[in-house]
XYZ file of N, CA and C in Angstrom:
429
model
N 5.395 30.867 29.336
C 5.676 29.423 29.500
C 5.658 28.710 28.253
N 6.636 27.826 28.039
C 6.666 27.080 26.802
C 5.913 25.780 27.004
N 5.073 25.481 25.957
C 4.278 24.379 25.803
C 5.241 23.154 25.470
N 5.094 22.096 26.215
C 5.881 20.928 25.836
C 4.858 19.786 25.238
N 5.096 19.571 24.004
C 4.144 18.616 23.341
C 4.940 17.322 23.151
N 4.419 16.237 23.705
C 5.083 15.005 23.591
C 4.609 14.361 22.319
N 5.541 14.043 21.405
C 5.265 13.494 20.105
C 5.554 12.003 20.264
N 4.687 11.128 19.700
C 4.921 9.776 19.742
C 4.700 9.174 18.394
N 5.342 8.053 18.136
C 5.208 7.339 16.941
C 4.709 5.905 17.090
N 3.897 5.453 16.251
C 3.481 4.000 16.195
C 3.996 3.288 15.048
N 4.397 2.055 15.080
C 4.858 1.322 14.047
C 4.195 -0.035 13.919
N 3.470 -0.180 12.802
C 2.787 -1.470 12.587
C 3.894 -2.262 11.715
N 4.216 -3.515 12.240
C 5.271 -4.250 11.681
C 4.769 -5.440 10.880
N 5.201 -5.559 9.598
C 4.859 -6.740 8.869
C 6.237 -7.406 8.344
N 6.051 -8.446 7.664
C 7.203 -9.202 7.276
C 8.196 -8.422 6.446
N 7.620 -7.530 5.551
C 8.495 -6.825 4.647
C 8.353 -5.335 4.650
N 7.570 -4.761 5.564
C 7.391 -3.329 5.660
C 7.071 -2.887 7.056
N 7.252 -1.590 7.322
C 6.983 -0.836 8.556
C 6.040 0.407 8.112
N 4.871 0.320 8.829
C 4.036 1.544 8.613
C 4.101 2.319 9.866
N 4.578 3.594 9.719
C 4.793 4.508 10.777
C 3.789 5.659 10.887
N 3.122 5.875 12.040
C 2.241 6.951 12.225
C 2.788 7.885 13.322
N 2.328 9.115 13.315
C 2.754 10.163 14.266
C 1.507 10.696 14.859
N 1.782 10.916 16.234
C 0.664 11.569 17.017
C 1.356 12.645 17.948
N 0.885 13.847 18.003
C -0.075 14.444 17.120
C 0.459 14.790 15.806
N -0.358 15.052 14.883
C 0.004 15.426 13.584
C -0.488 14.480 12.493
N -0.531 13.159 12.837
C -1.146 12.206 11.847
C -0.310 11.892 10.610
N 0.961 12.284 10.467
C 1.650 11.906 9.396
C 1.951 10.389 9.333
N 1.993 9.864 8.079
C 2.110 8.379 7.929
C 3.182 8.085 6.894
N 4.004 7.168 7.071
C 5.013 6.771 6.147
C 5.048 5.324 6.188
N 5.327 4.700 4.954
C 5.636 3.251 4.855
C 7.043 3.082 4.290
N 7.856 2.218 4.967
C 9.185 1.911 4.490
C 9.312 0.395 4.426
N 10.350 0.055 3.652
C 10.718 -1.440 3.593
C 11.295 -1.879 4.946
N 11.096 -3.066 5.368
C 11.629 -3.566 6.676
C 13.081 -4.071 6.378
N 13.961 -3.132 6.077
C 15.322 -3.467 5.773
C 16.265 -2.597 6.474
N 17.614 -2.650 6.426
C 18.457 -1.727 7.048
C 18.247 -0.337 6.676
N 17.919 -0.074 5.366
C 17.612 1.180 4.849
C 16.344 1.707 5.462
N 15.417 0.895 5.636
C 14.087 1.218 6.233
C 14.253 1.743 7.671
N 15.066 0.932 8.390
C 15.401 1.303 9.779
C 16.139 2.525 9.805
N 16.976 2.800 8.883
C 17.685 4.147 8.968
C 16.661 5.274 8.686
N 15.714 5.023 7.748
C 14.697 6.013 7.441
C 13.821 6.220 8.794
N 13.596 5.241 9.425
C 12.982 5.318 10.826
C 13.656 6.295 11.759
N 14.869 5.982 11.839
C 15.644 6.884 12.677
C 15.634 8.308 12.249
N 15.668 8.587 10.975
C 15.570 9.977 10.507
C 14.111 10.563 10.752
N 13.073 9.683 10.577
C 11.734 10.185 10.892
C 11.660 10.549 12.426
N 12.145 9.730 13.163
C 12.104 9.923 14.707
C 12.847 11.212 15.021
N 13.972 11.349 14.467
C 14.752 12.660 14.764
C 14.006 13.918 14.257
N 13.629 13.744 13.009
C 12.971 14.897 12.363
C 11.729 15.440 13.049
N 11.021 14.499 13.740
C 9.672 14.812 14.349
C 9.911 14.946 15.870
N 11.074 14.871 16.347
C 11.343 14.928 17.881
C 10.432 13.950 18.592
N 10.398 12.645 18.161
C 9.563 11.609 18.772
C 10.266 11.286 20.073
N 9.328 11.308 21.047
C 9.740 10.960 22.566
C 9.503 9.535 22.830
N 8.475 8.893 22.252
C 8.025 7.568 22.525
C 7.604 6.854 21.305
N 7.893 5.529 21.153
C 7.566 4.689 20.129
C 6.759 3.464 20.616
N 5.602 3.081 19.982
C 4.888 1.942 20.270
C 4.788 1.141 19.093
N 4.897 -0.170 19.185
C 4.805 -1.106 18.130
C 4.191 -2.381 18.592
N 3.642 -3.112 17.617
C 2.886 -4.293 17.875
C 3.617 -5.622 17.791
N 3.413 -6.440 18.810
C 4.031 -7.745 18.616
C 3.343 -8.454 17.608
N 4.129 -8.894 16.526
C 3.488 -9.410 15.335
C 4.167 -10.757 14.934
N 3.923 -11.812 15.629
C 4.398 -13.121 15.230
C 5.954 -13.212 15.091
N 6.641 -12.411 15.860
C 8.065 -12.585 15.757
C 8.705 -11.625 14.836
N 8.050 -11.082 13.955
C 8.618 -10.129 13.007
C 9.180 -8.786 13.755
N 8.760 -8.547 14.869
C 9.055 -7.344 15.583
C 10.494 -7.462 16.248
N 11.023 -8.584 16.259
C 12.328 -8.684 17.133
C 13.470 -7.957 16.619
N 13.605 -7.840 15.273
C 14.595 -6.996 14.611
C 14.401 -5.559 14.990
N 13.176 -5.105 14.963
C 12.880 -3.715 15.300
C 13.100 -3.491 16.748
N 12.775 -4.378 17.616
C 13.010 -4.347 19.063
C 14.461 -4.151 19.385
N 15.259 -4.948 18.737
C 16.761 -4.843 18.855
C 17.293 -3.605 18.472
N 16.791 -3.022 17.350
C 17.113 -1.704 16.746
C 16.812 -0.571 17.709
N 15.569 -0.711 18.260
C 15.093 0.448 19.049
C 15.844 0.440 20.419
N 16.257 -0.649 20.890
C 16.918 -0.709 22.127
C 18.269 -0.063 22.001
N 18.889 0.057 20.900
C 20.113 0.782 20.701
C 19.978 2.243 20.504
N 18.639 2.616 20.366
C 18.416 4.010 20.071
C 18.217 4.912 21.427
N 17.845 6.132 21.150
C 17.685 6.972 22.303
C 16.317 7.320 22.690
N 15.239 6.575 22.133
C 13.826 6.904 22.273
C 13.149 5.733 23.067
N 12.444 5.981 24.112
C 11.710 5.010 24.846
C 10.749 4.228 23.925
N 10.696 2.944 24.011
C 9.742 2.107 23.106
C 9.000 1.095 23.871
N 7.795 0.829 23.500
C 7.074 -0.221 24.142
C 6.507 -1.271 23.048
N 6.435 -2.450 23.359
C 5.883 -3.499 22.370
C 4.380 -3.769 23.085
N 3.414 -3.693 22.243
C 2.001 -3.813 22.702
C 1.610 -5.210 22.055
N 0.669 -5.813 22.775
C 0.023 -7.024 22.319
C -1.128 -6.593 21.371
N -1.454 -7.482 20.381
C -2.610 -7.157 19.537
C -3.923 -6.898 20.340
N -4.210 -7.684 21.322
C -5.372 -7.412 22.127
C -5.382 -6.042 22.814
N -4.283 -5.547 23.164
C -4.212 -4.133 23.759
C -4.606 -3.096 22.709
N -4.108 -3.266 21.528
C -4.385 -2.384 20.452
C -5.829 -2.381 20.041
N -6.400 -3.604 19.904
C -7.754 -3.819 19.675
C -8.688 -3.158 20.696
N -8.316 -3.318 22.010
C -9.151 -2.756 23.089
C -9.027 -1.310 23.064
N -7.804 -0.699 22.813
C -7.710 0.750 22.675
C -8.521 1.337 21.610
N -8.420 0.638 20.360
C -9.327 1.136 19.244
C -10.763 1.073 19.634
N -11.313 0.111 20.311
C -12.671 -0.059 20.717
C -12.980 1.158 21.598
N -12.070 1.405 22.688
C -12.400 2.582 23.528
C -12.457 3.881 22.840
N -11.972 3.880 21.656
C -11.981 5.183 20.846
C -12.993 5.040 19.696
N -13.781 3.965 19.735
C -14.791 3.715 18.815
C -14.385 3.619 17.375
N -13.093 3.028 17.322
C -12.475 2.767 15.937
C -12.594 1.300 15.755
N -13.431 0.894 14.772
C -13.615 -0.542 14.495
C -12.896 -0.947 13.234
N -12.621 0.046 12.374
C -11.781 -0.187 11.169
C -10.414 -0.682 11.494
N -9.853 -1.438 10.652
C -8.447 -2.029 10.865
C -7.658 -2.103 9.623
N -6.548 -1.431 9.598
C -5.542 -1.643 8.441
C -4.230 -1.163 9.111
N -3.182 -1.380 8.266
C -1.884 -1.071 8.761
C -1.723 0.405 9.146
N -2.239 1.296 8.306
C -2.182 2.757 8.614
C -2.829 3.212 9.806
N -4.091 2.648 10.017
C -4.863 2.980 11.276
C -4.138 2.369 12.548
N -3.629 1.158 12.376
C -2.967 0.464 13.562
C -1.774 1.350 13.901
N -1.024 1.896 12.968
C 0.239 2.774 13.294
C -0.247 4.022 14.085
N -1.391 4.582 13.628
C -1.924 5.659 14.353
C -2.381 5.288 15.728
N -2.999 4.185 15.950
C -3.483 3.718 17.278
C -2.230 3.527 18.079
N -1.236 2.841 17.564
C -0.037 2.640 18.348
C 0.649 3.968 18.892
N 0.663 4.975 17.945
C 1.257 6.158 18.357
C 0.428 6.820 19.523
N -0.853 6.791 19.486
C -1.648 7.330 20.547
C -1.468 6.479 21.854
N -1.413 5.256 21.681
C -1.235 4.311 22.940
C 0.162 4.592 23.479
N 1.183 4.767 22.654
C 2.512 4.962 23.214
C 2.506 6.260 23.967
N 1.757 7.195 23.505
C 1.801 8.507 24.213
C 1.227 8.406 25.637
N 0.285 7.558 25.871
C -0.310 7.448 27.104
C -0.010 6.222 27.979
N 0.966 5.380 27.485
C 1.306 4.130 28.102
C 2.093 4.398 29.403
N 1.564 4.057 30.627
C 2.099 4.330 31.873
C 3.603 3.863 31.996
N 3.950 2.666 31.426
C 5.155 2.127 31.424
C 6.290 3.050 30.813
N 5.816 3.859 29.982
C 6.834 4.767 29.269
C 6.805 6.093 30.009
N 6.063 6.285 31.020
C 6.086 7.632 31.604
C 7.145 7.778 32.636
N 7.440 6.675 33.403
C 8.544 6.808 34.346
C 8.969 5.363 34.780
N 10.257 4.998 34.935
C 11.262 5.815 34.609
C 11.536 5.986 33.114
N 11.924 7.128 32.616
C 12.348 7.290 31.153
C 13.829 6.785 31.195
N 14.076 5.792 30.471
C 15.408 5.140 30.476
C 16.197 5.440 29.217
N 16.023 6.522 28.640
C 16.728 6.966 27.389
C 17.421 8.281 27.640
N 18.297 8.651 26.748
C 19.095 9.799 26.891
C 18.522 10.851 25.893
N 19.115 11.999 26.105
C 18.684 13.022 25.151
C 18.025 14.199 25.837
N 18.125 15.376 25.295
C 17.597 16.647 25.890
C 16.125 16.592 26.045
N 15.469 16.086 25.028
C 14.013 15.913 25.047
C 13.592 15.014 26.220
N 14.336 13.927 26.415
C 13.945 12.938 27.457
C 14.063 13.579 28.788
N 15.150 14.407 28.907
C 15.336 15.209 30.234
C 14.128 16.189 30.448
N 13.674 16.909 29.481
C 12.608 17.763 29.639
C 11.371 17.000 29.929
N 11.107 15.891 29.326
C 9.913 15.077 29.712
C 10.052 14.603 31.071
N 11.161 14.228 31.539
C 11.309 13.703 32.889
C 11.023 14.822 33.903
N 11.519 15.966 33.590
C 11.198 17.177 34.512
C 9.692 17.438 34.622
N 8.983 17.417 33.488
C 7.584 17.700 33.466
C 6.853 16.501 34.201
N 7.197 15.303 34.039
C 6.614 14.138 34.698
C 6.820 14.199 36.205
N 7.929 14.526 36.553
C 8.166 14.717 38.039
C 7.472 15.810 38.648
N 7.329 16.932 37.929
C 6.456 17.971 38.474
C 5.076 17.599 38.543
N 4.551 16.885 37.571
C 3.165 16.425 37.682
C 2.925 15.445 38.835
N 3.906 14.625 39.055
C 3.892 13.696 40.126
C 3.827 14.338 41.487
N 4.659 15.455 41.608
C 4.644 16.195 42.889
C 3.303 16.866 43.067
N 2.646 17.453 42.006
C 1.418 18.083 42.105
C 0.314 17.192 42.563
N 0.447 15.858 42.150
C -0.707 14.753 42.429
C -0.431 14.345 43.894
N 0.762 14.455 44.406
C 1.007 13.905 45.859
C 0.943 14.895 46.896
N 0.647 16.211 46.553
C 0.562 17.257 47.518
C -0.870 17.089 48.268
N -1.036 17.025 49.547
C -2.241 16.836 50.207
C -3.070 18.117 50.106
């Protein structure tokens, strides 16, 4: 049986940069918040087979990223700062910086129920994820 590992990315958005973290794996990359940086984000997502992306609502700076991700093939969720803070507390993480926030966002995206179904993006990995999730759902509903 082939193991299916769902890889997720977290993006901490600032006025002039994007901090990207990966879960599992923990890789971290910082790019400029420009067209070139968004292209680098697309390459990062493709290179690591990212299935889900989480990013923080950050005073309006995230709108450009949101528009960019909506045109992509990966499911994405925008989280409120309070959600990220509460998630960090639940994992006993009190430290806060852009790199750590990107990692927390990646973990949060992996487990966010809104991203589990329906998966509204295309691609082979998305279809595999959907098959796995539907199978899990059937196992949970059997009496």
